[in-house]
PDB file of N, CA and C in Angstrom:
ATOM      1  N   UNK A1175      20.697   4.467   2.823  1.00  0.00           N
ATOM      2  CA  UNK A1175      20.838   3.056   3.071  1.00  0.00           C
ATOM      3  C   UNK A1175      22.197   2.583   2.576  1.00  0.00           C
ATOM      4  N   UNK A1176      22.565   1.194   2.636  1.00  0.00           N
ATOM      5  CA  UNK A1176      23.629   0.589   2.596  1.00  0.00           C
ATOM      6  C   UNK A1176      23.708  -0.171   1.591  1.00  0.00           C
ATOM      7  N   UNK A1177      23.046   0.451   0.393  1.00  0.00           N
ATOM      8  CA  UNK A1177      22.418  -0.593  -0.916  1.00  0.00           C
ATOM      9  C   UNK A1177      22.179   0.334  -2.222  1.00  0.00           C
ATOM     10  N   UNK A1178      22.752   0.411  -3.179  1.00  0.00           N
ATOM     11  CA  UNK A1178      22.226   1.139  -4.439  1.00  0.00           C
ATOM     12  C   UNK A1178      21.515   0.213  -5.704  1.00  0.00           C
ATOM     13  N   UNK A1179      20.447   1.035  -5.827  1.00  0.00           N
ATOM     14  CA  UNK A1179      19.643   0.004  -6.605  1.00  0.00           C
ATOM     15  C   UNK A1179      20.404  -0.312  -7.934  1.00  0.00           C
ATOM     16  N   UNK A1180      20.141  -1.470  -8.412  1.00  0.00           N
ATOM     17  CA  UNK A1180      21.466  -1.921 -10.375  1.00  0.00           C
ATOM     18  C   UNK A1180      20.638  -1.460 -10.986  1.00  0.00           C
ATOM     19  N   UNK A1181      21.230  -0.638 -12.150  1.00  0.00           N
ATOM     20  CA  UNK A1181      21.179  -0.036 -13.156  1.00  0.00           C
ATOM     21  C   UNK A1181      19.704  -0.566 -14.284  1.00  0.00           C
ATOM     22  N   UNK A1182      20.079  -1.794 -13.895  1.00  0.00           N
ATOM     23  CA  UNK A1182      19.188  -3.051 -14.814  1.00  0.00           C
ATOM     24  C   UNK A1182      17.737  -2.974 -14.286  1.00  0.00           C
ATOM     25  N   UNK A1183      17.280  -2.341 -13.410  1.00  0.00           N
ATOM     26  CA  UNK A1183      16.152  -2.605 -12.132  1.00  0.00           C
ATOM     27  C   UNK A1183      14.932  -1.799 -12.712  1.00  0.00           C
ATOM     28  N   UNK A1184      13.605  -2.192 -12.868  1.00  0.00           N
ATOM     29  CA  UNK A1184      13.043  -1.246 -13.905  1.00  0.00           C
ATOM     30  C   UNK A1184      12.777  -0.592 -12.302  1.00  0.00           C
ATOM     31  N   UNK A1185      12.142   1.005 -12.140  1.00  0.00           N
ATOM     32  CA  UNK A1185      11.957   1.847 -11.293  1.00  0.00           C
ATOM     33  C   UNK A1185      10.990   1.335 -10.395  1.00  0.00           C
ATOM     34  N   UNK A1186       9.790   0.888 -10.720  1.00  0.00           N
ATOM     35  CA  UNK A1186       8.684   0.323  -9.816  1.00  0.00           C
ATOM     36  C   UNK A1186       8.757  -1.236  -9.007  1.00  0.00           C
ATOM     37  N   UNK A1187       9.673  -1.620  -9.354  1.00  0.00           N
ATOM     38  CA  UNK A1187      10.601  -2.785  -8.553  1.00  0.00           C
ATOM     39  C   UNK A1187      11.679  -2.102  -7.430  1.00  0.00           C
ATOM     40  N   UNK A1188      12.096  -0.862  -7.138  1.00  0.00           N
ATOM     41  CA  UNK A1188      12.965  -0.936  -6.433  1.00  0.00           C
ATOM     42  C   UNK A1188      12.531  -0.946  -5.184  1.00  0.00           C
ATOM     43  N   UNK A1189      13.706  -1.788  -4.436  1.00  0.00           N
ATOM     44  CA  UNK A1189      13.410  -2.142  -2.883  1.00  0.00           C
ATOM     45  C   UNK A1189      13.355  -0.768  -2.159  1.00  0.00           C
ATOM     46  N   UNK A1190      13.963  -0.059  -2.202  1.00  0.00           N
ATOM     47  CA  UNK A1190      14.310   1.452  -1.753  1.00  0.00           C
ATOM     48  C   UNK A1190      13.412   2.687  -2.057  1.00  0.00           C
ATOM     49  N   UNK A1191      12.373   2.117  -2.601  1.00  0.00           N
ATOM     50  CA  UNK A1191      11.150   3.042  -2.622  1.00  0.00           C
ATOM     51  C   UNK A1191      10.063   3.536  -1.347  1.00  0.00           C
ATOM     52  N   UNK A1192      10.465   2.561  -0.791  1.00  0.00           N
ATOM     53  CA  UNK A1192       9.640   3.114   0.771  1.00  0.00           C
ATOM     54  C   UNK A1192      10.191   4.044   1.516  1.00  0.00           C
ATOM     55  N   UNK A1193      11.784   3.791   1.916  1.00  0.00           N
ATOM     56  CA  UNK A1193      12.511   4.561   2.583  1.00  0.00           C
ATOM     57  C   UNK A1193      12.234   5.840   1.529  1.00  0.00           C
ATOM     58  N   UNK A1194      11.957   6.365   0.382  1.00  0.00           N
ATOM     59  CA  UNK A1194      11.692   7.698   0.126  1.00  0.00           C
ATOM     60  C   UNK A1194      10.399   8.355   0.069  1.00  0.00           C
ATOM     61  N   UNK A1195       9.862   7.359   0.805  1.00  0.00           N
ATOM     62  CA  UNK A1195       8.404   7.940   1.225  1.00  0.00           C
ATOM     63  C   UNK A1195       8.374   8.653   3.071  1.00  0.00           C
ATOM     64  N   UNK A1196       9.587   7.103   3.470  1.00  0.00           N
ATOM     65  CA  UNK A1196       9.677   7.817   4.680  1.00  0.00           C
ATOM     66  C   UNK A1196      10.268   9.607   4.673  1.00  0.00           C
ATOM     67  N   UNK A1197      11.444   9.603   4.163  1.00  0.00           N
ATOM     68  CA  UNK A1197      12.232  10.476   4.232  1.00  0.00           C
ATOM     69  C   UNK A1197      11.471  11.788   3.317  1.00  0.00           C
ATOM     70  N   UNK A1198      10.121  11.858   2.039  1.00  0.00           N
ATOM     71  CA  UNK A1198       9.719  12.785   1.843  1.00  0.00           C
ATOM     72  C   UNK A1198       9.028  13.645   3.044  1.00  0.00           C
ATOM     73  N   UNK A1199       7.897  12.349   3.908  1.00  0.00           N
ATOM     74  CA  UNK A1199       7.089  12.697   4.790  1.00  0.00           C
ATOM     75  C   UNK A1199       8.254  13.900   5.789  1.00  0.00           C
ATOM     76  N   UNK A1200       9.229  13.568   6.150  1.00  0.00           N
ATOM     77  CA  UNK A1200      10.270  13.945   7.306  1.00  0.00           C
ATOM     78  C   UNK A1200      10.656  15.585   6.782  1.00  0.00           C
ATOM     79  N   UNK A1201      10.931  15.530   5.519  1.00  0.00           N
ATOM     80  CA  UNK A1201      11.365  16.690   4.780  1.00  0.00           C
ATOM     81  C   UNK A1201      10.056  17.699   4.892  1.00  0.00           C
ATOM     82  N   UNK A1202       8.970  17.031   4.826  1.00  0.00           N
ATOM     83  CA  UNK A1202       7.693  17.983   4.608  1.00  0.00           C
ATOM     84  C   UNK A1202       7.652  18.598   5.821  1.00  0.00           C
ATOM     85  N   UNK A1203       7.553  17.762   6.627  1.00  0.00           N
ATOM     86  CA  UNK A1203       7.232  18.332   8.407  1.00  0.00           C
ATOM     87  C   UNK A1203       8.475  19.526   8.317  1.00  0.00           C
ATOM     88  N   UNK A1204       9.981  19.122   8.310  1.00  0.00           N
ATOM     89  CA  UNK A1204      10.900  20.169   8.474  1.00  0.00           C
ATOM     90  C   UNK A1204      10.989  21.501   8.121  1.00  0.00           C
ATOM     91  N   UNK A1205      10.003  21.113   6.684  1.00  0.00           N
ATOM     92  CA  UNK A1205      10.065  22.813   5.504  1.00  0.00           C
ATOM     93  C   UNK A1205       8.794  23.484   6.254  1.00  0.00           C
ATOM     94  N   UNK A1206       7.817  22.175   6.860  1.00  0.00           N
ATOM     95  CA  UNK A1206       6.521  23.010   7.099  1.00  0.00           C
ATOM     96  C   UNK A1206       5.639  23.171   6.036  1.00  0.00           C
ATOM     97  N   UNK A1207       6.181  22.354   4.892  1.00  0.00           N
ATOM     98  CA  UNK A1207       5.084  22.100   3.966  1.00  0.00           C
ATOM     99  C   UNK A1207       3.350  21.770   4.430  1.00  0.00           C
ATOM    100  N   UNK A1208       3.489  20.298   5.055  1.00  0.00           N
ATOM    101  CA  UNK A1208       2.567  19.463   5.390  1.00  0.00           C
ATOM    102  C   UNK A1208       1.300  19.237   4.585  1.00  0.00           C
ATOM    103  N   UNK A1209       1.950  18.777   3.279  1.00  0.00           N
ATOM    104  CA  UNK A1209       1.400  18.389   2.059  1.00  0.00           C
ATOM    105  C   UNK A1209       1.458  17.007   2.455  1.00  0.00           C
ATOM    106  N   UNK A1210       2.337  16.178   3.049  1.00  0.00           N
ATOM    107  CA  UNK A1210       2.738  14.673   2.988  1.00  0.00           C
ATOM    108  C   UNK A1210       1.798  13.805   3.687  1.00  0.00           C
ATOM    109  N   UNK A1211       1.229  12.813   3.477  1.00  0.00           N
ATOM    110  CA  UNK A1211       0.633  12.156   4.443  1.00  0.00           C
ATOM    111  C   UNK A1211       1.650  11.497   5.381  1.00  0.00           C
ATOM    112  N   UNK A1212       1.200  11.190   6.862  1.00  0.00           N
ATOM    113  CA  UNK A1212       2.170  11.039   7.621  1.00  0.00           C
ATOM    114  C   UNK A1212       2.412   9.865   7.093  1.00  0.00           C
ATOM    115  N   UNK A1213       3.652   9.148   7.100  1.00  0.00           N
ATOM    116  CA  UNK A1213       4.857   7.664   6.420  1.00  0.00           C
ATOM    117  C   UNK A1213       4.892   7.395   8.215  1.00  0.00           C
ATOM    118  N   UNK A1214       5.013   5.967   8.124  1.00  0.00           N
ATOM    119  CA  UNK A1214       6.125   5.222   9.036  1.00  0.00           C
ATOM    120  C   UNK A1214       6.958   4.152   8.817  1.00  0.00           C
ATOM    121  N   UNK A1215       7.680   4.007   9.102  1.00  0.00           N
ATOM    122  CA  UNK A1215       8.375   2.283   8.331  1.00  0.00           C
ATOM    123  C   UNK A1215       8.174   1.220   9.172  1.00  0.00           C
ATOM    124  N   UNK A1216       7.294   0.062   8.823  1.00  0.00           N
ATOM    125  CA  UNK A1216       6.924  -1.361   9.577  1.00  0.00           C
ATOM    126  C   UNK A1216       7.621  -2.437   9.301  1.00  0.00           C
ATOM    127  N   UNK A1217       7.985  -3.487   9.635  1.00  0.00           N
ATOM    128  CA  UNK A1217       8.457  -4.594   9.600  1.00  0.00           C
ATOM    129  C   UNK A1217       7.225  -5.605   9.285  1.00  0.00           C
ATOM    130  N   UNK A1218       7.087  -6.024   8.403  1.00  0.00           N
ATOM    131  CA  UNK A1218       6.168  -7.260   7.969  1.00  0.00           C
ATOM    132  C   UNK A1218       6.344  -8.280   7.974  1.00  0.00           C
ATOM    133  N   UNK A1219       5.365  -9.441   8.918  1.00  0.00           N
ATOM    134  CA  UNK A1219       5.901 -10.758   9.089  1.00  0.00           C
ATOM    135  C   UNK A1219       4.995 -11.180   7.799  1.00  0.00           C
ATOM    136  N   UNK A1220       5.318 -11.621   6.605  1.00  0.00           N
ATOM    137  CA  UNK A1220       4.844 -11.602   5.384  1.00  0.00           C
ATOM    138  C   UNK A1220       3.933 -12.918   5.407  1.00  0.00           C
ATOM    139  N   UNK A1221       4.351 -13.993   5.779  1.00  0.00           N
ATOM    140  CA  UNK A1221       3.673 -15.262   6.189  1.00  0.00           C
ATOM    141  C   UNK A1221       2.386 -15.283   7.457  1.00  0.00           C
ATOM    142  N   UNK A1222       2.719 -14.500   8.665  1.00  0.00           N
ATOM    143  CA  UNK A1222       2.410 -14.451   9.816  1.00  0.00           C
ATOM    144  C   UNK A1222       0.801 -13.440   9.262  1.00  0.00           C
ATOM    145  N   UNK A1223       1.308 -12.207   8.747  1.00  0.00           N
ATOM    146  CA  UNK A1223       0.257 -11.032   8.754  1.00  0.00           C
ATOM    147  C   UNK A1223      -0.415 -11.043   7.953  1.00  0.00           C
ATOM    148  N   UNK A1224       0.290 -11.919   6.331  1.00  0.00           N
ATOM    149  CA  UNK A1224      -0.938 -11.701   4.951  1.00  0.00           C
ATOM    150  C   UNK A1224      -1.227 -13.394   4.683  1.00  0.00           C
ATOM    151  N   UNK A1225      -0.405 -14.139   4.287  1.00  0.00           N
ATOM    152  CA  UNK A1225      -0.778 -15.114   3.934  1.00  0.00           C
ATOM    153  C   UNK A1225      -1.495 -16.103   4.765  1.00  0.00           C
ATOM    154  N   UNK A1226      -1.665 -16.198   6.373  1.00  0.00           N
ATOM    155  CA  UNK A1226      -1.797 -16.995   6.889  1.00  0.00           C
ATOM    156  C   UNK A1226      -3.250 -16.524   7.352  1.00  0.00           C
ATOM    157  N   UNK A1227      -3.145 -15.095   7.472  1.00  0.00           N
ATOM    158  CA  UNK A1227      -4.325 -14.600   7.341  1.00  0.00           C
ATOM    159  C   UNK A1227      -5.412 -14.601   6.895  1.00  0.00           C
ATOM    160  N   UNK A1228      -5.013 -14.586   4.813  1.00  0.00           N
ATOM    161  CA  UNK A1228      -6.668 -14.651   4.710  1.00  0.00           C
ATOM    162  C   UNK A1228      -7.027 -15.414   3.944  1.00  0.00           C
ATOM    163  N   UNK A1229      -8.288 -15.923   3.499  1.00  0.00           N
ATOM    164  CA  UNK A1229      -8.931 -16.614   2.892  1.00  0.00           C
ATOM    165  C   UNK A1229      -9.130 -16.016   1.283  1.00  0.00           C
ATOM    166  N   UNK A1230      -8.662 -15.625   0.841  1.00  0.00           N
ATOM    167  CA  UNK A1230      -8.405 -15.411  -0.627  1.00  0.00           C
ATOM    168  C   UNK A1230      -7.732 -16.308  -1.200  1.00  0.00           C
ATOM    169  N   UNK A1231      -8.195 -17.328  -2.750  1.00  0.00           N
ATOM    170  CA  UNK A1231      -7.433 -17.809  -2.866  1.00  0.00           C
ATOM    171  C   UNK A1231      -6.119 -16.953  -4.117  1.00  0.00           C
ATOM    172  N   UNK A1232      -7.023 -15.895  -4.639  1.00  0.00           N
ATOM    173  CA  UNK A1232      -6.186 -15.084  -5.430  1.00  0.00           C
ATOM    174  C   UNK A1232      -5.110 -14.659  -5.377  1.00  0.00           C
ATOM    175  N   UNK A1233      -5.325 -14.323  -3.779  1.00  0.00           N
ATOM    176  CA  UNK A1233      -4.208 -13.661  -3.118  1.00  0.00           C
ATOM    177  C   UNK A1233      -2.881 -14.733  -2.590  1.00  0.00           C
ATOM    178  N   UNK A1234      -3.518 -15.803  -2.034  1.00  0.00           N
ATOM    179  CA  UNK A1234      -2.717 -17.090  -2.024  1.00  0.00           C
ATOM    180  C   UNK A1234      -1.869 -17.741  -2.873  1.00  0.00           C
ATOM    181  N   UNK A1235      -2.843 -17.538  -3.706  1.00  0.00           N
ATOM    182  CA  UNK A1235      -1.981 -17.918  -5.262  1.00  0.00           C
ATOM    183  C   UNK A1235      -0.760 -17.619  -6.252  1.00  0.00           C
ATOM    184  N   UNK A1236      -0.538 -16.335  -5.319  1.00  0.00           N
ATOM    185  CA  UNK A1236       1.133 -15.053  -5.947  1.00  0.00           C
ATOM    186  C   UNK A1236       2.165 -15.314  -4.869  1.00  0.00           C
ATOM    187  N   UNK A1237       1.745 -16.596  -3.742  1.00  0.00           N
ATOM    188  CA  UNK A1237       2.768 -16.321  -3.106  1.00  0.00           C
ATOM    189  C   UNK A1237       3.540 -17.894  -3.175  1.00  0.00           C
ATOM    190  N   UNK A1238       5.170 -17.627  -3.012  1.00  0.00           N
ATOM    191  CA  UNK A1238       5.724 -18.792  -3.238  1.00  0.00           C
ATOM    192  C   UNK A1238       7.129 -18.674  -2.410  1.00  0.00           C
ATOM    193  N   UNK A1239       8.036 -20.012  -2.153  1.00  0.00           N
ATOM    194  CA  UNK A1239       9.293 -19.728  -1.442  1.00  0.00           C
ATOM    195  C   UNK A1239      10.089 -20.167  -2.476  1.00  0.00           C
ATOM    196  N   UNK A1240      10.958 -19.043  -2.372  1.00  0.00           N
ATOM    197  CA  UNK A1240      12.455 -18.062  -3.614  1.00  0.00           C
ATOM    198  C   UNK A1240      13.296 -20.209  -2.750  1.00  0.00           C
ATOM    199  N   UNK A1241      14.229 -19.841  -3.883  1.00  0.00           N
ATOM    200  CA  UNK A1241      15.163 -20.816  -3.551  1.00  0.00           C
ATOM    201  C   UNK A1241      16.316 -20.817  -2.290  1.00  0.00           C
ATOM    202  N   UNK A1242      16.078 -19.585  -1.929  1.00  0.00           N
ATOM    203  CA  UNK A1242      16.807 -18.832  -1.114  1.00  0.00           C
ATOM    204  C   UNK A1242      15.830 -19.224   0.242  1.00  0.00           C
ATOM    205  N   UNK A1243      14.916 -20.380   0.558  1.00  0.00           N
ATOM    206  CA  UNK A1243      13.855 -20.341   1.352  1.00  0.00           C
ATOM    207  C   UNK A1243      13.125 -19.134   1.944  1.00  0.00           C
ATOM    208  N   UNK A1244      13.188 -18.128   1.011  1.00  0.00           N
ATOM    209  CA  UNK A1244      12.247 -16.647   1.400  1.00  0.00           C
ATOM    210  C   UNK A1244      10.835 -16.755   1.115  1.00  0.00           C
ATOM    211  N   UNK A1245      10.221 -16.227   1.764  1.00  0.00           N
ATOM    212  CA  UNK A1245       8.569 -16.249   1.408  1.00  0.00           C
ATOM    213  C   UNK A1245       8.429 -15.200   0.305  1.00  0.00           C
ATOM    214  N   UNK A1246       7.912 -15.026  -0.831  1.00  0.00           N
ATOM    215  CA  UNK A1246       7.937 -14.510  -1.630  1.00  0.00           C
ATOM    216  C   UNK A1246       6.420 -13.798  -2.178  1.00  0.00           C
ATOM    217  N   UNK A1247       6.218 -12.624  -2.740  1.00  0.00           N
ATOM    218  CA  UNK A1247       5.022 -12.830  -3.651  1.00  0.00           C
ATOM    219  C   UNK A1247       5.155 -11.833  -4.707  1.00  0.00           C
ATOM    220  N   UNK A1248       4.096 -11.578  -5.905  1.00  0.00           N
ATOM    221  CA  UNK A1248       4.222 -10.910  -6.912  1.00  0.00           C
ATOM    222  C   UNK A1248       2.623 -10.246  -6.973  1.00  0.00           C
ATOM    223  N   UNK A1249       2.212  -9.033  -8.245  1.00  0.00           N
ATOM    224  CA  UNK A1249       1.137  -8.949  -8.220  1.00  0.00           C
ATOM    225  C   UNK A1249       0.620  -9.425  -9.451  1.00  0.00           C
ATOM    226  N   UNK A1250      -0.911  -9.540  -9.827  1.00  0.00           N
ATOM    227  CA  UNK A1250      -1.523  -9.582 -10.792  1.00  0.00           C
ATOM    228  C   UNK A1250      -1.827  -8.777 -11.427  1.00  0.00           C
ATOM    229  N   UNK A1251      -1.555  -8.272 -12.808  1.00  0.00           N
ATOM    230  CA  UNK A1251      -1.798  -6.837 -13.147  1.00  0.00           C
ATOM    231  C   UNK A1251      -1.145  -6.871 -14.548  1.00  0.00           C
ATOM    232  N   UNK A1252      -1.440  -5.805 -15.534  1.00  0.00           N
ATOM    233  CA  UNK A1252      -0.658  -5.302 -16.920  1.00  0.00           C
ATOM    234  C   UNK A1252       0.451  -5.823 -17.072  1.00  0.00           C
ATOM    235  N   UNK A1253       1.714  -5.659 -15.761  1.00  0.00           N
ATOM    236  CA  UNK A1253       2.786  -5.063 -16.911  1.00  0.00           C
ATOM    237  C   UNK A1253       3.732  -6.113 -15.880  1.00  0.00           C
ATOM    238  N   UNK A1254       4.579  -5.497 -14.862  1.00  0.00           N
ATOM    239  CA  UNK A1254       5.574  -5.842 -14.581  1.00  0.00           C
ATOM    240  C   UNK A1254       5.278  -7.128 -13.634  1.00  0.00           C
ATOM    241  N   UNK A1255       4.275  -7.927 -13.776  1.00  0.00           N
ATOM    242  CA  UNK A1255       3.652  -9.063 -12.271  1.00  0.00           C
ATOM    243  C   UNK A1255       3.800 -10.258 -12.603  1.00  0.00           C
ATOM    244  N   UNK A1256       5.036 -10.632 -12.669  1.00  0.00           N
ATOM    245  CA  UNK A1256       5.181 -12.531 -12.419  1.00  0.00           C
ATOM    246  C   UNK A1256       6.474 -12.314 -11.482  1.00  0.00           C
ATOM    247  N   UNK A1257       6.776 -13.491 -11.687  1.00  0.00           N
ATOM    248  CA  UNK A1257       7.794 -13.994 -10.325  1.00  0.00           C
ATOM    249  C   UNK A1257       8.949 -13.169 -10.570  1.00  0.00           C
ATOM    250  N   UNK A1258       9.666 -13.064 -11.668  1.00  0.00           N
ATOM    251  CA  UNK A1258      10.481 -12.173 -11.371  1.00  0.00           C
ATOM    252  C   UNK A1258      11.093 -10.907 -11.143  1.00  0.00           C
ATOM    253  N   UNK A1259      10.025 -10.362 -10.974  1.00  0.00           N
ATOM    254  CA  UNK A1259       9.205  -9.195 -10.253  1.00  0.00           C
ATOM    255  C   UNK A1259       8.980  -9.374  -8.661  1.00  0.00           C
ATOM    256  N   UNK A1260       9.177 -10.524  -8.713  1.00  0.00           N
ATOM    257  CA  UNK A1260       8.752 -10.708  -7.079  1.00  0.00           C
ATOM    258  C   UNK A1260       9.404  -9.929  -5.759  1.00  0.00           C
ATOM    259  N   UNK A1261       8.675  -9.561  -4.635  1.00  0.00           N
ATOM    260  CA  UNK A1261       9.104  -9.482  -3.377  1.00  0.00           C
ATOM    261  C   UNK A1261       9.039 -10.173  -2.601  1.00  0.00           C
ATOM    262  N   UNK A1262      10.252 -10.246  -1.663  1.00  0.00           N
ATOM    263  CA  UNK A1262      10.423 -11.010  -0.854  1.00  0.00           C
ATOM    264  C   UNK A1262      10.451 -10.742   0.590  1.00  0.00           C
ATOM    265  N   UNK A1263      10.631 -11.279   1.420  1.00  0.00           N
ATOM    266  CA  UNK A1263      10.764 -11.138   2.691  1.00  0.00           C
ATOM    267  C   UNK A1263      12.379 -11.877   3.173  1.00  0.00           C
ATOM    268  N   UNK A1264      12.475 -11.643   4.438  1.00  0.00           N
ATOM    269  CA  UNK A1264      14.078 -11.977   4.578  1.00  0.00           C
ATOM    270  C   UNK A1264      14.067 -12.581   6.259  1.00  0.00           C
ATOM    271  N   UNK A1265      13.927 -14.283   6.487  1.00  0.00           N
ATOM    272  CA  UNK A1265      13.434 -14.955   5.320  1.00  0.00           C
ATOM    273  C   UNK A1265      11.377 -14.666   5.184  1.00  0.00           C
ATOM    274  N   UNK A1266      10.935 -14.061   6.456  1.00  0.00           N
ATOM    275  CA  UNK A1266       9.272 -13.541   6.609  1.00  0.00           C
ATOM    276  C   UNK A1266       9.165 -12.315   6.747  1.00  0.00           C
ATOM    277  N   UNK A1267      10.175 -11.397   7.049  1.00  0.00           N
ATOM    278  CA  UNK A1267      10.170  -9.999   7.637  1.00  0.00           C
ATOM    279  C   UNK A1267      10.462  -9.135   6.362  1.00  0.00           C
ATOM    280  N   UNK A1268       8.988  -8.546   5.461  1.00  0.00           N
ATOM    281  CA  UNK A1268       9.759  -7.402   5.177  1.00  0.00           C
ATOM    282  C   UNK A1268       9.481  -6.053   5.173  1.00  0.00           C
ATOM    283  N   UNK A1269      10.767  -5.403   5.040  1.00  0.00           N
ATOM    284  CA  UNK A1269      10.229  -3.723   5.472  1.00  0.00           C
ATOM    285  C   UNK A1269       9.608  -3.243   3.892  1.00  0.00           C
ATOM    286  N   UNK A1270       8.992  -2.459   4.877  1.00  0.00           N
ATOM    287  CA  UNK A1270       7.911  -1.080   4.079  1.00  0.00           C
ATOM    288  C   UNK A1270       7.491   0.025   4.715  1.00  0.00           C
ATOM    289  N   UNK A1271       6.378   0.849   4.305  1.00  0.00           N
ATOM    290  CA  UNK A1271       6.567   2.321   4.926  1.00  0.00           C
ATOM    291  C   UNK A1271       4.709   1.815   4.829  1.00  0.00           C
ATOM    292  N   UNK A1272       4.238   2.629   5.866  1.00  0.00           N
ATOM    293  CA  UNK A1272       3.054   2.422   5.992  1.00  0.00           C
ATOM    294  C   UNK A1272       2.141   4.411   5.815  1.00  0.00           C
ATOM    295  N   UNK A1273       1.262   4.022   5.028  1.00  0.00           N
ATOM    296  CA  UNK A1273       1.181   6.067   5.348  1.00  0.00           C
ATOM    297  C   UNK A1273      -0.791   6.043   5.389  1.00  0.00           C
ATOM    298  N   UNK A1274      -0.671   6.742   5.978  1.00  0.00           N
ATOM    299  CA  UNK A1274      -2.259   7.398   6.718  1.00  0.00           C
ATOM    300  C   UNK A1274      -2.775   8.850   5.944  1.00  0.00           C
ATOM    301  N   UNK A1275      -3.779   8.449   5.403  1.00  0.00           N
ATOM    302  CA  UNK A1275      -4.692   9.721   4.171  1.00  0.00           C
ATOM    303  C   UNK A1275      -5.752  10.025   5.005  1.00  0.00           C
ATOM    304  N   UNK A1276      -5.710  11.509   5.587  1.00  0.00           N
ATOM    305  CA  UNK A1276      -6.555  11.739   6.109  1.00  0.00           C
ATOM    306  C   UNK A1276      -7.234  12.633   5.428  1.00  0.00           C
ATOM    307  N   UNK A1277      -9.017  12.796   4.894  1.00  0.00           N
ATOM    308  CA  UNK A1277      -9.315  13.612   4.427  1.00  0.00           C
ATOM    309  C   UNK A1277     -10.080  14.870   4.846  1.00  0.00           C
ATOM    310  N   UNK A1278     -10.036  15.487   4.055  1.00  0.00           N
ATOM    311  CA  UNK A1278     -10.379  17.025   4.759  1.00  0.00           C
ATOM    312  C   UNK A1278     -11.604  16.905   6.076  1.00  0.00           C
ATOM    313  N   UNK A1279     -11.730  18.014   6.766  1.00  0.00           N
ATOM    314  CA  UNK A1279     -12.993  18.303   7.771  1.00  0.00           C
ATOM    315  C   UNK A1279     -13.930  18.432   6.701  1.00  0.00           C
ATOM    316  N   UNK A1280     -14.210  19.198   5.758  1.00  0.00           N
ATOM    317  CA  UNK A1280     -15.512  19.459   5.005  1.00  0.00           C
ATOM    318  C   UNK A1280     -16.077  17.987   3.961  1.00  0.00           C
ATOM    319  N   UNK A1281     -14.846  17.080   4.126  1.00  0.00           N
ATOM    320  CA  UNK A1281     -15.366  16.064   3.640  1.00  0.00           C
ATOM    321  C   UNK A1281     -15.754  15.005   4.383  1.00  0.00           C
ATOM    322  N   UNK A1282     -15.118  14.874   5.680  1.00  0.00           N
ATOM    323  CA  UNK A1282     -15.335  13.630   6.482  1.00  0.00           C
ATOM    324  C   UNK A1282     -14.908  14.776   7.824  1.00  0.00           C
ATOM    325  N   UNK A1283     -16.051  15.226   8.307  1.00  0.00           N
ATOM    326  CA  UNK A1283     -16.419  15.639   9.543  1.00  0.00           C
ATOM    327  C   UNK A1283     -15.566  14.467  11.187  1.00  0.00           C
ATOM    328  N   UNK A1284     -15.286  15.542  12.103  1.00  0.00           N
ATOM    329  CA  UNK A1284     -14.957  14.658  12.693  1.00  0.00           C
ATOM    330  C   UNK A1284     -15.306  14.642  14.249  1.00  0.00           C
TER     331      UNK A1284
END
């Protein structure tokens, strides 16, 4: 990509963590591993697909617009989850990697 994450960035915040999910999945297929679950990378209308969507108010409740008029949200949890932690969208669209767990035949027959 066209972006290096700052130094300052704790690891589980970085934006650039999907693209290395894409690019493990890609490496696996090439070696012939096929350990990886298959990755794809989606475009998320963040307003359009989650928030407008559902009826949670929990979930409603983490999301907010950055000053930057971006749709924004954070999670609830231990450690790293308030706003400035937050993700954003740019200003509704944001990317991520989407991946599919398929489990064995002897466990889920098909």
């Amino acid at each position: 990509r066209e972006e290096e994450t700052p130094e300052d960035v704790f690891y589980f915040v970085d934006f650039q963590r999907h693209n290395a999910e894409i690019a493990a999945f890609h490496l696996d297929r090439i070696l012939d591993f096929r350990r990886v679950p298959p990755v794809a990378g989606r475009l998320v209308n963040v307003t359009g697909d989650v928030l407008q969507a559902t009826h949670n108010e929990d979930l409603r409740a983490v999301f907010f617009t950055s000053p930057a008029n971006n749709t924004c949200f954070f999670a609830k949890c231990l450690y790293v989850c308030k706003t400035e932690y937050a993700v954003c969208g740019s200003p509704d669209l944001l990317e991520g990697s989407l991946s599919a767990y398929l489990p064995g035949l002897s466990i889920a027959p098909r």
